[in-house]
PDB file of C-alpha atoms in Angstrom:
ATOM      1  CA  UNK A  14    -137.589 -78.937  72.680  1.00  0.00           C
ATOM      2  CA  UNK A  15    -134.679 -80.608  70.396  1.00  0.00           C
ATOM      3  CA  UNK A  16    -135.256 -82.344  66.948  1.00  0.00           C
ATOM      4  CA  UNK A  17    -131.758 -83.280  65.795  1.00  0.00           C
ATOM      5  CA  UNK A  18    -129.576 -84.754  68.533  1.00  0.00           C
ATOM      6  CA  UNK A  19    -126.077 -85.913  68.739  1.00  0.00           C
ATOM      7  CA  UNK A  20    -125.133 -88.057  71.603  1.00  0.00           C
ATOM      8  CA  UNK A  21    -122.055 -88.758  71.321  1.00  0.00           C
ATOM      9  CA  UNK A  22    -120.212 -84.926  71.310  1.00  0.00           C
ATOM     10  CA  UNK A  23    -117.050 -86.627  70.768  1.00  0.00           C
ATOM     11  CA  UNK A  24    -114.883 -89.115  68.993  1.00  0.00           C
ATOM     12  CA  UNK A  25    -111.260 -89.571  68.527  1.00  0.00           C
ATOM     13  CA  UNK A  26    -110.434 -91.727  66.367  1.00  0.00           C
ATOM     14  CA  UNK A  27    -106.686 -92.689  64.680  1.00  0.00           C
ATOM     15  CA  UNK A  28    -105.632 -91.052  60.992  1.00  0.00           C
ATOM     16  CA  UNK A  29    -106.405 -93.996  58.004  1.00  0.00           C
ATOM     17  CA  UNK A  30    -109.340 -95.194  59.978  1.00  0.00           C
ATOM     18  CA  UNK A  31    -113.043 -94.907  59.365  1.00  0.00           C
ATOM     19  CA  UNK A  32    -115.485 -92.107  61.602  1.00  0.00           C
ATOM     20  CA  UNK A  33    -118.963 -92.817  61.791  1.00  0.00           C
ATOM     21  CA  UNK A  34    -121.368 -89.209  63.316  1.00  0.00           C
ATOM     22  CA  UNK A  35    -123.831 -90.667  63.604  1.00  0.00           C
ATOM     23  CA  UNK A  36    -127.418 -88.186  64.697  1.00  0.00           C
ATOM     24  CA  UNK A  37    -131.338 -89.043  64.976  1.00  0.00           C
ATOM     25  CA  UNK A  38    -134.212 -86.802  64.226  1.00  0.00           C
ATOM     26  CA  UNK A  39    -137.853 -87.059  66.431  1.00  0.00           C
ATOM     27  CA  UNK A  40    -139.949 -85.047  63.726  1.00  0.00           C
ATOM     28  CA  UNK A  41    -141.523 -87.118  60.971  1.00  0.00           C
ATOM     29  CA  UNK A  42    -141.697 -84.414  58.650  1.00  0.00           C
ATOM     30  CA  UNK A  43    -137.447 -83.640  58.064  1.00  0.00           C
ATOM     31  CA  UNK A  44    -137.343 -84.664  54.819  1.00  0.00           C
ATOM     32  CA  UNK A  45    -133.670 -82.715  54.483  1.00  0.00           C
ATOM     33  CA  UNK A  46    -131.148 -82.970  56.407  1.00  0.00           C
ATOM     34  CA  UNK A  47    -127.461 -81.630  56.049  1.00  0.00           C
ATOM     35  CA  UNK A  48    -123.865 -81.951  57.647  1.00  0.00           C
ATOM     36  CA  UNK A  49    -121.956 -78.981  58.388  1.00  0.00           C
ATOM     37  CA  UNK A  50    -118.200 -78.614  59.660  1.00  0.00           C
ATOM     38  CA  UNK A  51    -116.953 -76.128  62.251  1.00  0.00           C
ATOM     39  CA  UNK A  52    -112.947 -75.285  62.872  1.00  0.00           C
ATOM     40  CA  UNK A  53    -112.694 -73.538  65.779  1.00  0.00           C
ATOM     41  CA  UNK A  54    -113.036 -69.666  65.538  1.00  0.00           C
ATOM     42  CA  UNK A  55    -114.673 -70.337  62.574  1.00  0.00           C
ATOM     43  CA  UNK A  56    -118.427 -70.310  60.939  1.00  0.00           C
ATOM     44  CA  UNK A  57    -119.626 -73.759  59.845  1.00  0.00           C
ATOM     45  CA  UNK A  58    -118.940 -74.622  56.724  1.00  0.00           C
ATOM     46  CA  UNK A  59    -121.449 -77.173  54.671  1.00  0.00           C
ATOM     47  CA  UNK A  60    -119.692 -80.124  54.243  1.00  0.00           C
ATOM     48  CA  UNK A  61    -122.492 -83.385  52.117  1.00  0.00           C
ATOM     49  CA  UNK A  62    -126.697 -83.160  52.135  1.00  0.00           C
ATOM     50  CA  UNK A  63    -129.034 -86.187  51.972  1.00  0.00           C
ATOM     51  CA  UNK A  64    -132.927 -85.922  50.679  1.00  0.00           C
ATOM     52  CA  UNK A  65    -135.122 -88.351  52.237  1.00  0.00           C
ATOM     53  CA  UNK A  66    -135.474 -89.869  48.821  1.00  0.00           C
ATOM     54  CA  UNK A  67    -132.359 -91.634  49.011  1.00  0.00           C
ATOM     55  CA  UNK A  68    -130.736 -93.630  51.775  1.00  0.00           C
ATOM     56  CA  UNK A  69    -127.026 -92.425  50.597  1.00  0.00           C
ATOM     57  CA  UNK A  70    -125.224 -89.888  49.640  1.00  0.00           C
ATOM     58  CA  UNK A  71    -120.721 -90.164  48.742  1.00  0.00           C
ATOM     59  CA  UNK A  72    -118.807 -87.319  48.124  1.00  0.00           C
ATOM     60  CA  UNK A  73    -115.213 -88.539  48.187  1.00  0.00           C
ATOM     61  CA  UNK A  74    -114.239 -89.687  51.236  1.00  0.00           C
ATOM     62  CA  UNK A  75    -116.924 -88.307  52.889  1.00  0.00           C
ATOM     63  CA  UNK A  76    -120.746 -90.378  52.936  1.00  0.00           C
ATOM     64  CA  UNK A  77    -123.978 -90.028  54.306  1.00  0.00           C
ATOM     65  CA  UNK A  78    -126.293 -93.126  54.885  1.00  0.00           C
ATOM     66  CA  UNK A  79    -130.255 -92.031  56.076  1.00  0.00           C
ATOM     67  CA  UNK A  80    -132.399 -95.036  57.696  1.00  0.00           C
ATOM     68  CA  UNK A  81    -136.078 -93.378  57.300  1.00  0.00           C
ATOM     69  CA  UNK A  82    -137.776 -95.789  59.806  1.00  0.00           C
ATOM     70  CA  UNK A  83    -135.253 -95.116  62.534  1.00  0.00           C
ATOM     71  CA  UNK A  84    -135.144 -91.452  62.022  1.00  0.00           C
ATOM     72  CA  UNK A  85    -131.666 -91.870  62.124  1.00  0.00           C
ATOM     73  CA  UNK A  86    -128.245 -90.859  59.868  1.00  0.00           C
ATOM     74  CA  UNK A  87    -124.595 -91.597  59.833  1.00  0.00           C
ATOM     75  CA  UNK A  88    -121.604 -89.723  58.535  1.00  0.00           C
ATOM     76  CA  UNK A  89    -118.955 -91.854  57.342  1.00  0.00           C
ATOM     77  CA  UNK A  90    -115.308 -90.490  57.068  1.00  0.00           C
ATOM     78  CA  UNK A  91    -112.801 -92.505  55.058  1.00  0.00           C
ATOM     79  CA  UNK A  92    -109.714 -92.692  55.413  1.00  0.00           C
ATOM     80  CA  UNK A  93    -110.086 -89.985  58.458  1.00  0.00           C
ATOM     81  CA  UNK A  94    -107.084 -86.798  57.971  1.00  0.00           C
ATOM     82  CA  UNK A  95    -105.718 -85.045  60.422  1.00  0.00           C
ATOM     83  CA  UNK A  96    -107.683 -82.059  58.730  1.00  0.00           C
ATOM     84  CA  UNK A  97    -111.035 -83.897  59.853  1.00  0.00           C
ATOM     85  CA  UNK A  98    -110.486 -82.578  63.111  1.00  0.00           C
ATOM     86  CA  UNK A  99    -113.732 -80.356  64.306  1.00  0.00           C
ATOM     87  CA  UNK A 100    -117.154 -80.465  65.213  1.00  0.00           C
ATOM     88  CA  UNK A 101    -119.562 -81.300  63.026  1.00  0.00           C
ATOM     89  CA  UNK A 102    -123.305 -80.612  62.528  1.00  0.00           C
ATOM     90  CA  UNK A 103    -126.145 -82.754  61.522  1.00  0.00           C
ATOM     91  CA  UNK A 104    -128.779 -80.146  60.171  1.00  0.00           C
ATOM     92  CA  UNK A 105    -132.492 -81.115  59.268  1.00  0.00           C
ATOM     93  CA  UNK A 106    -135.372 -79.020  57.633  1.00  0.00           C
ATOM     94  CA  UNK A 107    -139.127 -80.119  56.465  1.00  0.00           C
ATOM     95  CA  UNK A 108    -141.197 -79.361  53.745  1.00  0.00           C
ATOM     96  CA  UNK A 109    -143.122 -76.294  53.827  1.00  0.00           C
ATOM     97  CA  UNK A 110    -140.728 -75.074  56.594  1.00  0.00           C
ATOM     98  CA  UNK A 111    -137.324 -74.353  55.783  1.00  0.00           C
ATOM     99  CA  UNK A 112    -136.226 -73.704  59.009  1.00  0.00           C
ATOM    100  CA  UNK A 113    -132.218 -75.874  59.343  1.00  0.00           C
ATOM    101  CA  UNK A 114    -132.912 -77.690  63.131  1.00  0.00           C
ATOM    102  CA  UNK A 115    -129.049 -78.042  64.264  1.00  0.00           C
ATOM    103  CA  UNK A 116    -127.634 -80.873  65.985  1.00  0.00           C
ATOM    104  CA  UNK A 117    -125.216 -80.173  69.413  1.00  0.00           C
ATOM    105  CA  UNK A 118    -122.394 -81.320  67.612  1.00  0.00           C
ATOM    106  CA  UNK A 119    -119.429 -84.585  67.643  1.00  0.00           C
ATOM    107  CA  UNK A 120    -115.380 -83.566  68.169  1.00  0.00           C
ATOM    108  CA  UNK A 121    -114.162 -85.317  66.051  1.00  0.00           C
ATOM    109  CA  UNK A 122    -110.171 -85.683  66.818  1.00  0.00           C
ATOM    110  CA  UNK A 123    -108.155 -87.500  64.250  1.00  0.00           C
ATOM    111  CA  UNK A 124    -105.073 -88.702  65.817  1.00  0.00           C
ATOM    112  CA  UNK A 125    -101.269 -89.478  64.009  1.00  0.00           C
TER     113      UNK A 125
ATOM    114  CA  UNK B   4    -115.645 -64.260  45.936  1.00  0.00           C
ATOM    115  CA  UNK B   5    -115.577 -62.171  49.304  1.00  0.00           C
ATOM    116  CA  UNK B   6    -117.120 -64.287  52.245  1.00  0.00           C
ATOM    117  CA  UNK B   7    -119.870 -63.676  54.639  1.00  0.00           C
ATOM    118  CA  UNK B   8    -118.048 -60.317  56.905  1.00  0.00           C
ATOM    119  CA  UNK B   9    -119.014 -59.847  60.369  1.00  0.00           C
ATOM    120  CA  UNK B  10    -117.801 -57.245  63.014  1.00  0.00           C
ATOM    121  CA  UNK B  11    -116.607 -57.455  66.212  1.00  0.00           C
ATOM    122  CA  UNK B  12    -115.631 -60.474  66.497  1.00  0.00           C
ATOM    123  CA  UNK B  13    -115.575 -60.519  70.477  1.00  0.00           C
ATOM    124  CA  UNK B  14    -117.619 -58.180  72.562  1.00  0.00           C
ATOM    125  CA  UNK B  15    -117.499 -58.198  76.571  1.00  0.00           C
ATOM    126  CA  UNK B  16    -120.256 -56.420  78.045  1.00  0.00           C
ATOM    127  CA  UNK B  17    -122.220 -55.686  81.332  1.00  0.00           C
ATOM    128  CA  UNK B  18    -125.393 -57.001  82.125  1.00  0.00           C
ATOM    129  CA  UNK B  19    -127.956 -54.479  81.069  1.00  0.00           C
ATOM    130  CA  UNK B  20    -126.730 -53.066  78.414  1.00  0.00           C
ATOM    131  CA  UNK B  21    -126.820 -52.813  74.663  1.00  0.00           C
ATOM    132  CA  UNK B  22    -124.815 -53.916  72.287  1.00  0.00           C
ATOM    133  CA  UNK B  23    -125.017 -54.292  68.689  1.00  0.00           C
ATOM    134  CA  UNK B  24    -123.909 -57.061  65.877  1.00  0.00           C
ATOM    135  CA  UNK B  25    -123.549 -56.565  62.251  1.00  0.00           C
ATOM    136  CA  UNK B  26    -123.054 -59.365  58.989  1.00  0.00           C
ATOM    137  CA  UNK B  27    -122.189 -58.046  55.393  1.00  0.00           C
ATOM    138  CA  UNK B  28    -123.088 -61.365  53.552  1.00  0.00           C
ATOM    139  CA  UNK B  29    -122.432 -63.009  50.412  1.00  0.00           C
ATOM    140  CA  UNK B  30    -123.034 -60.540  47.117  1.00  0.00           C
ATOM    141  CA  UNK B  31    -126.194 -60.992  45.418  1.00  0.00           C
ATOM    142  CA  UNK B  32    -127.527 -63.499  48.173  1.00  0.00           C
ATOM    143  CA  UNK B  33    -131.234 -63.383  48.857  1.00  0.00           C
ATOM    144  CA  UNK B  34    -131.661 -65.010  51.978  1.00  0.00           C
ATOM    145  CA  UNK B  35    -129.765 -63.217  55.697  1.00  0.00           C
ATOM    146  CA  UNK B  36    -129.484 -65.654  59.057  1.00  0.00           C
ATOM    147  CA  UNK B  37    -128.481 -64.529  62.289  1.00  0.00           C
ATOM    148  CA  UNK B  38    -128.819 -68.267  63.971  1.00  0.00           C
ATOM    149  CA  UNK B  39    -127.482 -68.118  67.904  1.00  0.00           C
ATOM    150  CA  UNK B  40    -124.786 -70.813  69.193  1.00  0.00           C
ATOM    151  CA  UNK B  41    -124.923 -71.540  72.878  1.00  0.00           C
ATOM    152  CA  UNK B  42    -121.420 -72.786  74.549  1.00  0.00           C
ATOM    153  CA  UNK B  43    -122.327 -77.029  73.381  1.00  0.00           C
ATOM    154  CA  UNK B  44    -125.497 -76.891  71.296  1.00  0.00           C
ATOM    155  CA  UNK B  45    -125.809 -76.422  67.741  1.00  0.00           C
ATOM    156  CA  UNK B  46    -127.026 -72.723  66.238  1.00  0.00           C
ATOM    157  CA  UNK B  47    -130.127 -72.096  67.118  1.00  0.00           C
ATOM    158  CA  UNK B  48    -132.135 -69.801  64.714  1.00  0.00           C
ATOM    159  CA  UNK B  49    -133.236 -66.266  65.542  1.00  0.00           C
ATOM    160  CA  UNK B  50    -134.402 -64.213  62.554  1.00  0.00           C
ATOM    161  CA  UNK B  51    -134.296 -65.507  58.635  1.00  0.00           C
ATOM    162  CA  UNK B  52    -134.502 -62.601  56.559  1.00  0.00           C
ATOM    163  CA  UNK B  53    -135.723 -62.684  52.397  1.00  0.00           C
ATOM    164  CA  UNK B  54    -134.283 -59.422  50.828  1.00  0.00           C
ATOM    165  CA  UNK B  55    -135.193 -57.000  53.272  1.00  0.00           C
ATOM    166  CA  UNK B  56    -138.530 -58.442  54.659  1.00  0.00           C
ATOM    167  CA  UNK B  57    -138.682 -60.971  57.638  1.00  0.00           C
ATOM    168  CA  UNK B  58    -139.776 -65.051  56.758  1.00  0.00           C
ATOM    169  CA  UNK B  59    -139.492 -66.164  60.604  1.00  0.00           C
ATOM    170  CA  UNK B  60    -138.441 -64.433  63.616  1.00  0.00           C
ATOM    171  CA  UNK B  61    -140.512 -67.080  65.597  1.00  0.00           C
ATOM    172  CA  UNK B  62    -136.899 -67.959  67.816  1.00  0.00           C
ATOM    173  CA  UNK B  63    -135.601 -64.210  68.659  1.00  0.00           C
ATOM    174  CA  UNK B  64    -136.967 -62.560  72.065  1.00  0.00           C
ATOM    175  CA  UNK B  65    -138.386 -59.734  71.166  1.00  0.00           C
ATOM    176  CA  UNK B  66    -138.949 -58.054  74.512  1.00  0.00           C
ATOM    177  CA  UNK B  67    -135.250 -57.355  74.058  1.00  0.00           C
ATOM    178  CA  UNK B  68    -133.294 -58.424  70.653  1.00  0.00           C
ATOM    179  CA  UNK B  69    -134.182 -56.296  67.249  1.00  0.00           C
ATOM    180  CA  UNK B  70    -133.038 -57.103  64.138  1.00  0.00           C
ATOM    181  CA  UNK B  71    -132.760 -55.039  60.523  1.00  0.00           C
ATOM    182  CA  UNK B  72    -131.812 -55.638  57.124  1.00  0.00           C
ATOM    183  CA  UNK B  73    -131.671 -52.943  55.414  1.00  0.00           C
ATOM    184  CA  UNK B  74    -131.963 -52.474  51.253  1.00  0.00           C
ATOM    185  CA  UNK B  75    -131.989 -56.220  51.455  1.00  0.00           C
ATOM    186  CA  UNK B  76    -127.764 -56.473  52.375  1.00  0.00           C
ATOM    187  CA  UNK B  77    -125.846 -56.184  55.475  1.00  0.00           C
ATOM    188  CA  UNK B  78    -128.068 -56.506  58.777  1.00  0.00           C
ATOM    189  CA  UNK B  79    -127.763 -54.887  61.997  1.00  0.00           C
ATOM    190  CA  UNK B  80    -128.611 -57.209  65.510  1.00  0.00           C
ATOM    191  CA  UNK B  81    -129.338 -55.981  68.150  1.00  0.00           C
ATOM    192  CA  UNK B  82    -129.256 -56.900  71.563  1.00  0.00           C
ATOM    193  CA  UNK B  83    -130.842 -54.404  74.698  1.00  0.00           C
ATOM    194  CA  UNK B  84    -130.776 -54.335  77.657  1.00  0.00           C
ATOM    195  CA  UNK B  85    -128.546 -57.626  77.263  1.00  0.00           C
ATOM    196  CA  UNK B  86    -128.791 -60.755  80.402  1.00  0.00           C
ATOM    197  CA  UNK B  87    -126.033 -63.391  81.351  1.00  0.00           C
ATOM    198  CA  UNK B  88    -128.132 -66.132  79.373  1.00  0.00           C
ATOM    199  CA  UNK B  89    -127.230 -63.927  75.913  1.00  0.00           C
ATOM    200  CA  UNK B  90    -123.376 -64.957  76.540  1.00  0.00           C
ATOM    201  CA  UNK B  91    -123.124 -66.866  73.435  1.00  0.00           C
ATOM    202  CA  UNK B  92    -121.790 -66.797  69.357  1.00  0.00           C
ATOM    203  CA  UNK B  93    -124.009 -64.740  67.195  1.00  0.00           C
ATOM    204  CA  UNK B  94    -123.450 -66.503  63.450  1.00  0.00           C
ATOM    205  CA  UNK B  95    -124.141 -64.831  60.585  1.00  0.00           C
ATOM    206  CA  UNK B  96    -125.273 -66.301  57.811  1.00  0.00           C
ATOM    207  CA  UNK B  97    -126.782 -65.935  54.011  1.00  0.00           C
ATOM    208  CA  UNK B  98    -127.667 -68.299  50.734  1.00  0.00           C
ATOM    209  CA  UNK B  99    -128.597 -68.029  47.969  1.00  0.00           C
ATOM    210  CA  UNK B 100    -132.570 -69.534  48.174  1.00  0.00           C
ATOM    211  CA  UNK B 101    -133.499 -71.631  51.352  1.00  0.00           C
ATOM    212  CA  UNK B 102    -132.300 -73.340  53.983  1.00  0.00           C
ATOM    213  CA  UNK B 103    -132.167 -76.065  51.449  1.00  0.00           C
ATOM    214  CA  UNK B 104    -128.943 -74.719  49.668  1.00  0.00           C
ATOM    215  CA  UNK B 105    -126.265 -74.394  51.403  1.00  0.00           C
ATOM    216  CA  UNK B 106    -125.697 -71.769  53.956  1.00  0.00           C
ATOM    217  CA  UNK B 107    -122.501 -69.751  53.959  1.00  0.00           C
ATOM    218  CA  UNK B 108    -121.033 -68.642  57.946  1.00  0.00           C
ATOM    219  CA  UNK B 109    -119.320 -65.480  58.672  1.00  0.00           C
ATOM    220  CA  UNK B 110    -116.943 -66.482  61.515  1.00  0.00           C
ATOM    221  CA  UNK B 111    -119.724 -65.006  64.195  1.00  0.00           C
ATOM    222  CA  UNK B 112    -119.295 -63.041  67.157  1.00  0.00           C
ATOM    223  CA  UNK B 113    -118.323 -63.557  70.263  1.00  0.00           C
ATOM    224  CA  UNK B 114    -120.648 -62.301  72.796  1.00  0.00           C
ATOM    225  CA  UNK B 115    -119.568 -62.786  77.356  1.00  0.00           C
ATOM    226  CA  UNK B 116    -122.425 -60.831  79.420  1.00  0.00           C
ATOM    227  CA  UNK B 117    -120.535 -60.362  82.634  1.00  0.00           C
TER     228      UNK B 117
END
């Protein structure tokens, strides 16, 4: 039972343009959301997070938006750079159960 | 600061054999996690330790998988006997507290079961 879904397995974007990655969740108990980034042959690294009390969190070129009513969050990368080419995982956890549920990931390729 | 260390990086075994993975978390991190990542899927939590006690092992196939964390520091994950469907990357992660805090992942062990 996949509670976190990333429906786009891949995304190709030109350098300097915006990358938008989407994530949907089904569990209404989720109240904390994270994005992790993974390069080949490395473990995932934390990128950005958002609590359900907010609808936006920004860190440099990365912004995460949360739409609780739609159970949807998105990650915006502006501007996209070649070093952003990686797999991005959306993850979520709920009140009282801090276990993380991960999506299947979206592979981003930034073209020069 | 040293990151999460895992070994081996790669392992190839035949089905029904046994295999063990080792993880050394970041110094001082109380919580240690083992995840299984099958190709094309996101990481799935197998077991979570808080110090040397098990917090969550609900998704660990206990008939073949076992894990321990001695003295609340490093940990081993064992599979015995292995099945073809165990082919995956096994990721170890640690955090200072709960998963609400950043998880720091090791590079993983890629297991191929033939």
